[in-house]
Amino acid sequence: MHGISYCDFWHVTGASTHIDIDNGTVESAGSSFFNRAVIRVLCSRGWGILLLANYARPRGTAFEELLASAACLAAITGEEVNLAPATGGTLSVPEPVEDPRDVSLEEKTSLLAAIERSAKREQVVNTRGTYAERIEQVRFEDSSGSDLSYEICRSGFSVLAVASRNGTIQMGYERQHTIRGLNLRGQEEQGRQAAATAVALLDARAAKGGTMHAVLDPELAGVFAHEAVGHASEGDLVQQGSSVLGGKTGERIGSDTLTIVDDPTLTEFGFEPFDAEGVAVARTEIIRKGVLSSFLHSRETLAAVGNGTPGHARAMPGEPPVVRMSNTFIENGDATYEEILGECKNGILLKGSRGGQVDPGRGVF
């Protein structure tokens, strides 16, 4: 049919909610709804992809016309694509502790305001609270017979406190994110902690510069794993020649105590019941005991690059899948916190993160 060797369908409907409070004033609060679909067809000359808004799920002739339109797009791409074999399957989504749909926007705003107010104390001159929530109903079908679906809620809040004294300005920041429903109740301690950090930093001395050992807390270590290793291990970047790790599987690139993992099966914020190609997800060791062992792949990048397993395709509503991380972290070792500090001796302890960035082609992060 239309020269199509494979096709799939990714449909996401749902609602998103946001609340922003600055210095006690609600700057914005509201909800929006979305209904988006992606149809992909694979022909001899590559992918044809249709991005559809307000999708009405046509059947019969109407759907055949959409496939024909996608096939016409495939005819002009001129790129041969192969797909690695893969196993389908799905994981159960954890039940929410509290369904956000049962809580009004007004009550959510009140709960966030309580967190933001808790960050107010002497020497704190600015406070801000934000909340975001996205509930998605996801469906995947393909020409191989897959028919998978799930519903998930991702939500989270952050609270910021800015302290000032004699021209010195410092910031404290806390955040919590979850896939288990509403997480705004009883979180005032997060605001107090943000304020305490900001005020304490007013008395902090500047760290000495130089080359030294560093001890990273789990949050910052996770950012380093994400930026320094995770992006460079994404199969699409490796396929494009845009990764410093390309061609290095099997090589030692770190200490034998270092294992870095990407695991979408963990029921944390990066959890996925199945990936955006309907492929069963699984734990992947990117680095095992210091040796680069695997890349993260979609079916297409695995066929082109090798060295890994599929199950790492991700897609925003209404967008085609790309290879991206899920829950990426450094595996626990057997040393205690005290032992790590004792071995470090002359060094610096780094806690928390404000984000990161990377050039995966040069390995600069």
GROMACS .gro file of C-alpha atoms in nm:
model
  365
    1MET     CA    1   0.000   0.000   0.000
    2HIS     CA    2   0.156   0.326  -0.123
    3GLY     CA    3   0.497   0.152  -0.101
    4ILE     CA    4   0.478   0.153   0.280
    5SER     CA    5   0.684  -0.115   0.455
    6TYR     CA    6   0.602   0.000   0.808
    7CYS     CA    7   0.386   0.263   0.975
    8ASP     CA    8   0.310   0.373   1.330
    9PHE     CA    9   0.076   0.609   1.508
   10TRP     CA   10   0.145   0.808   1.828
   11HIS     CA   11  -0.152   0.993   1.980
   12VAL     CA   12  -0.138   1.205   2.297
   13THR     CA   13  -0.429   1.387   2.458
   14GLY     CA   14  -0.442   1.557   2.793
   15ALA     CA   15  -0.417   1.876   2.993
   16SER     CA   16  -0.143   2.090   3.142
   17THR     CA   17  -0.167   2.327   3.438
   18HIS     CA   18   0.071   2.598   3.556
   19ILE     CA   19   0.080   2.837   3.852
   20ASP     CA   20   0.334   3.115   3.913
   21ILE     CA   21   0.347   3.318   4.236
   22ASP     CA   22   0.598   3.601   4.287
   23ASN     CA   23   0.629   3.778   4.623
   24GLY     CA   24   0.281   3.672   4.725
   25THR     CA   25   0.117   3.777   4.398
   26VAL     CA   26  -0.030   3.518   4.163
   27GLU     CA   27   0.123   3.617   3.829
   28SER     CA   28  -0.046   3.346   3.625
   29ALA     CA   29  -0.252   3.033   3.674
   30GLY     CA   30  -0.443   2.826   3.425
   31SER     CA   31  -0.491   2.505   3.232
   32SER     CA   32  -0.480   2.416   2.865
   33PHE     CA   33  -0.573   2.106   2.669
   34PHE     CA   34  -0.398   1.927   2.385
   35ASN     CA   35  -0.481   1.657   2.130
   36ARG     CA   36  -0.194   1.577   1.897
   37ALA     CA   37  -0.090   1.285   1.683
   38VAL     CA   38   0.205   1.175   1.473
   39ILE     CA   39   0.176   0.933   1.182
   40ARG     CA   40   0.500   0.789   1.044
   41VAL     CA   41   0.532   0.573   0.734
   42LEU     CA   42   0.852   0.408   0.617
   43CYS     CA   43   0.902   0.368   0.244
   44SER     CA   44   1.200   0.283   0.026
   45ARG     CA   45   1.319   0.646   0.027
   46GLY     CA   46   1.281   0.708   0.401
   47TRP     CA   47   1.029   0.838   0.652
   48GLY     CA   48   0.715   1.033   0.575
   49ILE     CA   49   0.583   1.204   0.886
   50LEU     CA   50   0.254   1.385   0.948
   51LEU     CA   51   0.208   1.603   1.257
   52LEU     CA   52  -0.160   1.648   1.339
   53ALA     CA   53  -0.335   1.881   1.585
   54ASN     CA   54  -0.689   1.825   1.718
   55TYR     CA   55  -0.676   1.472   1.584
   56ALA     CA   56  -1.020   1.313   1.537
   57ARG     CA   57  -0.903   0.949   1.478
   58PRO     CA   58  -1.049   0.899   1.130
   59ARG     CA   59  -1.093   0.541   1.012
   60GLY     CA   60  -1.128   0.367   0.680
   61THR     CA   61  -1.078   0.578   0.370
   62ALA     CA   62  -0.999   0.895   0.566
   63PHE     CA   63  -0.711   0.724   0.746
   64GLU     CA   64  -0.587   0.571   0.419
   65GLU     CA   65  -0.567   0.923   0.278
   66LEU     CA   66  -0.347   1.030   0.569
   67LEU     CA   67  -0.114   0.736   0.504
   68ALA     CA   68  -0.100   0.828   0.136
   69SER     CA   69  -0.009   1.187   0.224
   70ALA     CA   70   0.270   1.066   0.451
   71ALA     CA   71   0.395   0.833   0.178
   72CYS     CA   72   0.418   1.129  -0.061
   73LEU     CA   73   0.642   1.305   0.191
   74ALA     CA   74   0.858   0.993   0.222
   75ALA     CA   75   0.914   0.994  -0.153
   76ILE     CA   76   1.110   1.321  -0.134
   77THR     CA   77   1.333   1.248   0.167
   78GLY     CA   78   1.577   1.031  -0.026
   79GLU     CA   79   1.721   0.861   0.281
   80GLU     CA   80   1.744   0.486   0.330
   81VAL     CA   81   1.626   0.380   0.675
   82ASN     CA   82   1.649   0.041   0.843
   83LEU     CA   83   1.483  -0.060   1.168
   84ALA     CA   84   1.635  -0.301   1.417
   85PRO     CA   85   1.402  -0.570   1.549
   86ALA     CA   86   1.249  -0.492   1.886
   87THR     CA   87   1.016  -0.639   2.146
   88GLY     CA   88   0.699  -0.457   2.240
   89GLY     CA   89   0.548  -0.443   2.586
   90THR     CA   90   0.432  -0.208   2.858
   91LEU     CA   91   0.480  -0.146   3.229
   92SER     CA   92   0.209  -0.046   3.474
   93VAL     CA   93   0.197   0.319   3.579
   94PRO     CA   94   0.199   0.366   3.958
   95GLU     CA   95  -0.131   0.475   4.107
   96PRO     CA   96  -0.131   0.845   4.205
   97VAL     CA   97  -0.132   0.931   4.574
   98GLU     CA   98  -0.380   1.206   4.489
   99ASP     CA   99  -0.528   1.268   4.145
  100PRO     CA  100  -0.475   1.637   4.055
  101ARG     CA  101  -0.803   1.634   3.863
  102ASP     CA  102  -0.983   1.603   4.197
  103VAL     CA  103  -0.828   1.929   4.323
  104SER     CA  104  -0.942   2.269   4.195
  105LEU     CA  105  -0.704   2.523   4.046
  106GLU     CA  106  -0.791   2.756   4.335
  107GLU     CA  107  -0.687   2.497   4.594
  108LYS     CA  108  -0.364   2.419   4.410
  109THR     CA  109  -0.287   2.790   4.403
  110SER     CA  110  -0.352   2.814   4.777
  111LEU     CA  111  -0.122   2.518   4.848
  112LEU     CA  112   0.158   2.666   4.636
  113ALA     CA  113   0.109   3.004   4.804
  114ALA     CA  114   0.165   2.840   5.144
  115ILE     CA  115   0.496   2.697   5.021
  116GLU     CA  116   0.601   3.034   4.878
  117ARG     CA  117   0.505   3.217   5.202
  118SER     CA  118   0.710   2.973   5.407
  119ALA     CA  119   1.023   3.105   5.233
  120LYS     CA  120   0.971   3.454   5.377
  121ARG     CA  121   1.197   3.549   5.668
  122GLU     CA  122   1.432   3.826   5.772
  123GLN     CA  123   1.685   3.919   5.499
  124VAL     CA  124   1.484   3.738   5.229
  125VAL     CA  125   1.385   4.005   4.977
  126ASN     CA  126   1.223   3.798   4.703
  127THR     CA  127   1.031   3.472   4.691
  128ARG     CA  128   0.884   3.278   4.402
  129GLY     CA  129   0.684   2.956   4.372
  130THR     CA  130   0.599   2.766   4.054
  131TYR     CA  131   0.390   2.457   3.986
  132ALA     CA  132   0.350   2.257   3.666
  133GLU     CA  133   0.137   1.955   3.593
  134ARG     CA  134   0.078   1.751   3.278
  135ILE     CA  135  -0.169   1.464   3.248
  136GLU     CA  136  -0.133   1.259   2.931
  137GLN     CA  137  -0.333   0.977   2.773
  138VAL     CA  138  -0.097   0.806   2.529
  139ARG     CA  139  -0.178   0.552   2.258
  140PHE     CA  140   0.061   0.376   2.019
  141GLU     CA  141  -0.028   0.152   1.726
  142ASP     CA  142   0.182   0.016   1.441
  143SER     CA  143   0.157  -0.205   1.135
  144SER     CA  144   0.324  -0.491   1.324
  145GLY     CA  145   0.016  -0.528   1.542
  146SER     CA  146   0.118  -0.326   1.848
  147ASP     CA  147  -0.167  -0.151   2.030
  148LEU     CA  148  -0.048   0.002   2.358
  149SER     CA  149  -0.174   0.277   2.586
  150TYR     CA  150  -0.126   0.439   2.925
  151GLU     CA  151  -0.217   0.744   3.129
  152ILE     CA  152   0.038   0.932   3.339
  153CYS     CA  153   0.061   1.252   3.543
  154ARG     CA  154   0.389   1.437   3.582
  155SER     CA  155   0.384   1.723   3.829
  156GLY     CA  156   0.620   1.929   4.036
  157PHE     CA  157   0.687   2.255   4.213
  158SER     CA  158   0.983   2.478   4.289
  159VAL     CA  159   1.039   2.751   4.546
  160LEU     CA  160   1.301   3.025   4.525
  161ALA     CA  161   1.425   3.259   4.798
  162VAL     CA  162   1.662   3.551   4.738
  163ALA     CA  163   1.842   3.702   5.038
  164SER     CA  164   2.028   4.033   5.048
  165ARG     CA  165   2.258   4.210   5.296
  166ASN     CA  166   2.492   4.504   5.240
  167GLY     CA  167   2.497   4.454   4.864
  168THR     CA  168   2.551   4.077   4.884
  169ILE     CA  169   2.280   3.869   4.716
  170GLN     CA  170   2.237   3.493   4.749
  171MET     CA  171   1.976   3.242   4.640
  172GLY     CA  172   1.820   2.926   4.783
  173TYR     CA  173   1.618   2.690   4.566
  174GLU     CA  174   1.424   2.369   4.630
  175ARG     CA  175   1.211   2.157   4.399
  176GLN     CA  176   1.015   1.832   4.400
  177HIS     CA  177   0.883   1.640   4.098
  178THR     CA  178   0.684   1.319   4.080
  179ILE     CA  179   0.472   1.085   3.867
  180ARG     CA  180   0.245   1.004   4.162
  181GLY     CA  181  -0.006   1.287   4.133
  182LEU     CA  182  -0.040   1.608   4.331
  183ASN     CA  183   0.262   1.678   4.553
  184LEU     CA  184   0.181   2.021   4.700
  185ARG     CA  185   0.044   1.923   5.040
  186GLY     CA  186   0.260   1.966   5.350
  187GLN     CA  187   0.562   2.097   5.158
  188GLU     CA  188   0.623   2.420   5.354
  189GLU     CA  189   0.956   2.284   5.480
  190GLN     CA  190   1.086   2.315   5.122
  191GLY     CA  191   1.025   2.691   5.135
  192ARG     CA  192   1.190   2.723   5.475
  193GLN     CA  193   1.491   2.528   5.349
  194ALA     CA  194   1.526   2.753   5.043
  195ALA     CA  195   1.520   3.060   5.269
  196ALA     CA  196   1.768   2.909   5.516
  197THR     CA  197   2.011   2.831   5.235
  198ALA     CA  198   1.988   3.183   5.090
  199VAL     CA  199   2.045   3.350   5.429
  200ALA     CA  200   2.329   3.115   5.527
  201LEU     CA  201   2.508   3.189   5.201
  202LEU     CA  202   2.523   3.559   5.293
  203ASP     CA  203   2.798   3.463   5.538
  204ALA     CA  204   2.973   3.222   5.303
  205ARG     CA  205   3.327   3.289   5.192
  206ALA     CA  206   3.428   3.254   4.829
  207ALA     CA  207   3.586   2.916   4.756
  208LYS     CA  208   3.952   2.917   4.666
  209GLY     CA  209   4.025   2.859   4.300
  210GLY     CA  210   4.256   2.596   4.161
  211THR     CA  211   4.270   2.232   4.060
  212MET     CA  212   4.146   2.001   4.334
  213HIS     CA  213   3.938   1.695   4.408
  214ALA     CA  214   3.562   1.744   4.422
  215VAL     CA  215   3.290   1.553   4.603
  216LEU     CA  216   2.950   1.587   4.433
  217ASP     CA  217   2.616   1.527   4.602
  218PRO     CA  218   2.366   1.299   4.420
  219GLU     CA  219   2.183   1.591   4.254
  220LEU     CA  220   2.494   1.743   4.100
  221ALA     CA  221   2.643   1.403   4.019
  222GLY     CA  222   2.324   1.327   3.828
  223VAL     CA  223   2.362   1.647   3.627
  224PHE     CA  224   2.721   1.555   3.541
  225ALA     CA  225   2.612   1.206   3.434
  226HIS     CA  226   2.335   1.358   3.223
  227GLU     CA  227   2.549   1.623   3.054
  228ALA     CA  228   2.895   1.467   3.033
  229VAL     CA  229   2.788   1.115   2.937
  230GLY     CA  230   2.414   1.089   2.874
  231HIS     CA  231   2.377   1.321   2.576
  232ALA     CA  232   2.691   1.190   2.407
  233SER     CA  233   2.552   0.836   2.438
  234GLU     CA  234   2.229   0.917   2.251
  235GLY     CA  235   2.225   0.711   1.934
  236ASP     CA  236   2.104   0.986   1.700
  237LEU     CA  237   2.404   1.204   1.790
  238VAL     CA  238   2.638   0.906   1.748
  239GLN     CA  239   2.481   0.830   1.409
  240GLN     CA  240   2.531   1.191   1.298
  241GLY     CA  241   2.897   1.190   1.405
  242SER     CA  242   2.817   1.452   1.669
  243SER     CA  243   2.927   1.256   1.976
  244VAL     CA  244   3.272   1.244   2.131
  245LEU     CA  245   3.191   0.886   2.237
  246GLY     CA  246   3.134   0.758   1.884
  247GLY     CA  247   3.341   0.447   1.808
  248LYS     CA  248   3.461   0.410   2.167
  249THR     CA  249   3.245   0.127   2.299
  250GLY     CA  250   3.465  -0.122   2.481
  251GLU     CA  251   3.718   0.146   2.574
  252ARG     CA  252   3.794   0.248   2.930
  253ILE     CA  253   3.687   0.608   2.982
  254GLY     CA  254   3.660   0.621   3.362
  255SER     CA  255   3.747   0.465   3.695
  256ASP     CA  256   3.655   0.101   3.751
  257THR     CA  257   3.430   0.225   4.034
  258LEU     CA  258   3.214   0.418   3.785
  259THR     CA  259   2.892   0.275   3.643
  260ILE     CA  260   2.643   0.512   3.477
  261VAL     CA  261   2.292   0.386   3.408
  262ASP     CA  262   1.984   0.500   3.217
  263ASP     CA  263   1.675   0.325   3.349
  264PRO     CA  264   1.323   0.419   3.230
  265THR     CA  265   1.173   0.136   3.437
  266LEU     CA  266   1.236   0.321   3.765
  267THR     CA  267   0.918   0.490   3.882
  268GLU     CA  268   1.082   0.832   3.904
  269PHE     CA  269   1.016   1.142   3.692
  270GLY     CA  270   1.180   0.984   3.385
  271PHE     CA  271   0.966   0.669   3.399
  272GLU     CA  272   0.821   0.543   3.070
  273PRO     CA  273   0.579   0.244   3.043
  274PHE     CA  274   0.705   0.193   2.685
  275ASP     CA  275   0.899   0.413   2.449
  276ALA     CA  276   0.765   0.628   2.165
  277GLU     CA  277   0.809   0.340   1.918
  278GLY     CA  278   0.611   0.095   2.131
  279VAL     CA  279   0.931  -0.081   2.239
  280ALA     CA  280   0.965  -0.237   2.583
  281VAL     CA  281   1.192  -0.029   2.808
  282ALA     CA  282   1.482  -0.167   3.011
  283ARG     CA  283   1.779  -0.064   3.221
  284THR     CA  284   2.088   0.023   3.013
  285GLU     CA  285   2.440   0.048   3.153
  286ILE     CA  286   2.608   0.320   2.947
  287ILE     CA  287   2.934   0.283   3.137
  288ARG     CA  288   3.008  -0.033   3.332
  289LYS     CA  289   3.300  -0.025   3.574
  290GLY     CA  290   3.466   0.253   3.375
  291VAL     CA  291   3.419   0.095   3.030
  292LEU     CA  292   3.182   0.245   2.771
  293SER     CA  293   2.945  -0.045   2.713
  294SER     CA  294   2.629   0.078   2.540
  295PHE     CA  295   2.457   0.364   2.360
  296LEU     CA  296   2.092   0.466   2.397
  297HIS     CA  297   1.894   0.382   2.084
  298SER     CA  298   1.578   0.400   1.883
  299ARG     CA  299   1.516   0.118   1.636
  300GLU     CA  300   1.663   0.328   1.355
  301THR     CA  301   1.982   0.433   1.535
  302LEU     CA  302   2.044   0.080   1.663
  303ALA     CA  303   2.029  -0.052   1.307
  304ALA     CA  304   2.271   0.221   1.193
  305VAL     CA  305   2.516   0.227   1.486
  306GLY     CA  306   2.481  -0.092   1.691
  307ASN     CA  307   2.617  -0.133   2.043
  308GLY     CA  308   2.304  -0.112   2.254
  309THR     CA  309   1.935  -0.184   2.270
  310PRO     CA  310   1.628   0.011   2.154
  311GLY     CA  311   1.365   0.145   2.392
  312HIS     CA  312   1.502   0.498   2.429
  313ALA     CA  313   1.284   0.687   2.180
  314ARG     CA  314   1.101   0.979   2.342
  315ALA     CA  315   0.837   1.210   2.195
  316MET     CA  316   0.662   1.524   2.309
  317PRO     CA  317   0.292   1.545   2.213
  318GLY     CA  318   0.265   1.604   1.840
  319GLU     CA  319   0.636   1.556   1.770
  320PRO     CA  320   0.822   1.262   1.611
  321PRO     CA  321   1.039   1.046   1.838
  322VAL     CA  322   1.403   1.121   1.910
  323VAL     CA  323   1.658   0.938   2.123
  324ARG     CA  324   1.673   1.083   2.473
  325MET     CA  325   1.752   0.984   2.831
  326SER     CA  326   1.510   0.886   3.106
  327ASN     CA  327   1.637   0.834   3.464
  328THR     CA  328   2.014   0.874   3.430
  329PHE     CA  329   2.239   0.831   3.732
  330ILE     CA  330   2.568   0.706   3.875
  331GLU     CA  331   2.529   0.365   4.035
  332ASN     CA  332   2.586   0.344   4.409
  333GLY     CA  333   2.927   0.228   4.524
  334ASP     CA  334   3.024   0.065   4.853
  335ALA     CA  335   3.202   0.364   5.015
  336THR     CA  336   3.034   0.566   5.290
  337TYR     CA  337   3.000   0.943   5.279
  338GLU     CA  338   3.262   0.975   5.553
  339GLU     CA  339   3.505   0.751   5.364
  340ILE     CA  340   3.465   0.958   5.049
  341LEU     CA  341   3.534   1.283   5.236
  342GLY     CA  342   3.832   1.128   5.413
  343GLU     CA  343   3.987   1.011   5.088
  344CYS     CA  344   3.931   1.349   4.923
  345LYS     CA  345   4.136   1.533   5.191
  346ASN     CA  346   4.214   1.864   5.014
  347GLY     CA  347   3.912   1.933   4.797
  348ILE     CA  348   3.571   2.091   4.764
  349LEU     CA  349   3.220   1.963   4.844
  350LEU     CA  350   2.961   2.063   4.584
  351LYS     CA  351   2.588   2.040   4.654
  352GLY     CA  352   2.289   2.107   4.431
  353SER     CA  353   2.263   2.228   4.074
  354ARG     CA  354   2.121   2.513   3.868
  355GLY     CA  355   2.130   2.312   3.545
  356GLY     CA  356   2.393   2.232   3.285
  357GLN     CA  357   2.479   2.227   2.918
  358VAL     CA  358   2.706   2.028   2.692
  359ASP     CA  359   2.867   2.019   2.349
  360PRO     CA  360   2.854   1.641   2.293
  361GLY     CA  361   3.067   1.661   1.981
  362ARG     CA  362   3.363   1.806   2.174
  363GLY     CA  363   3.286   1.659   2.513
  364VAL     CA  364   3.277   2.005   2.672
  365PHE     CA  365   3.022   2.043   2.950
   0.00000   0.00000   0.00000
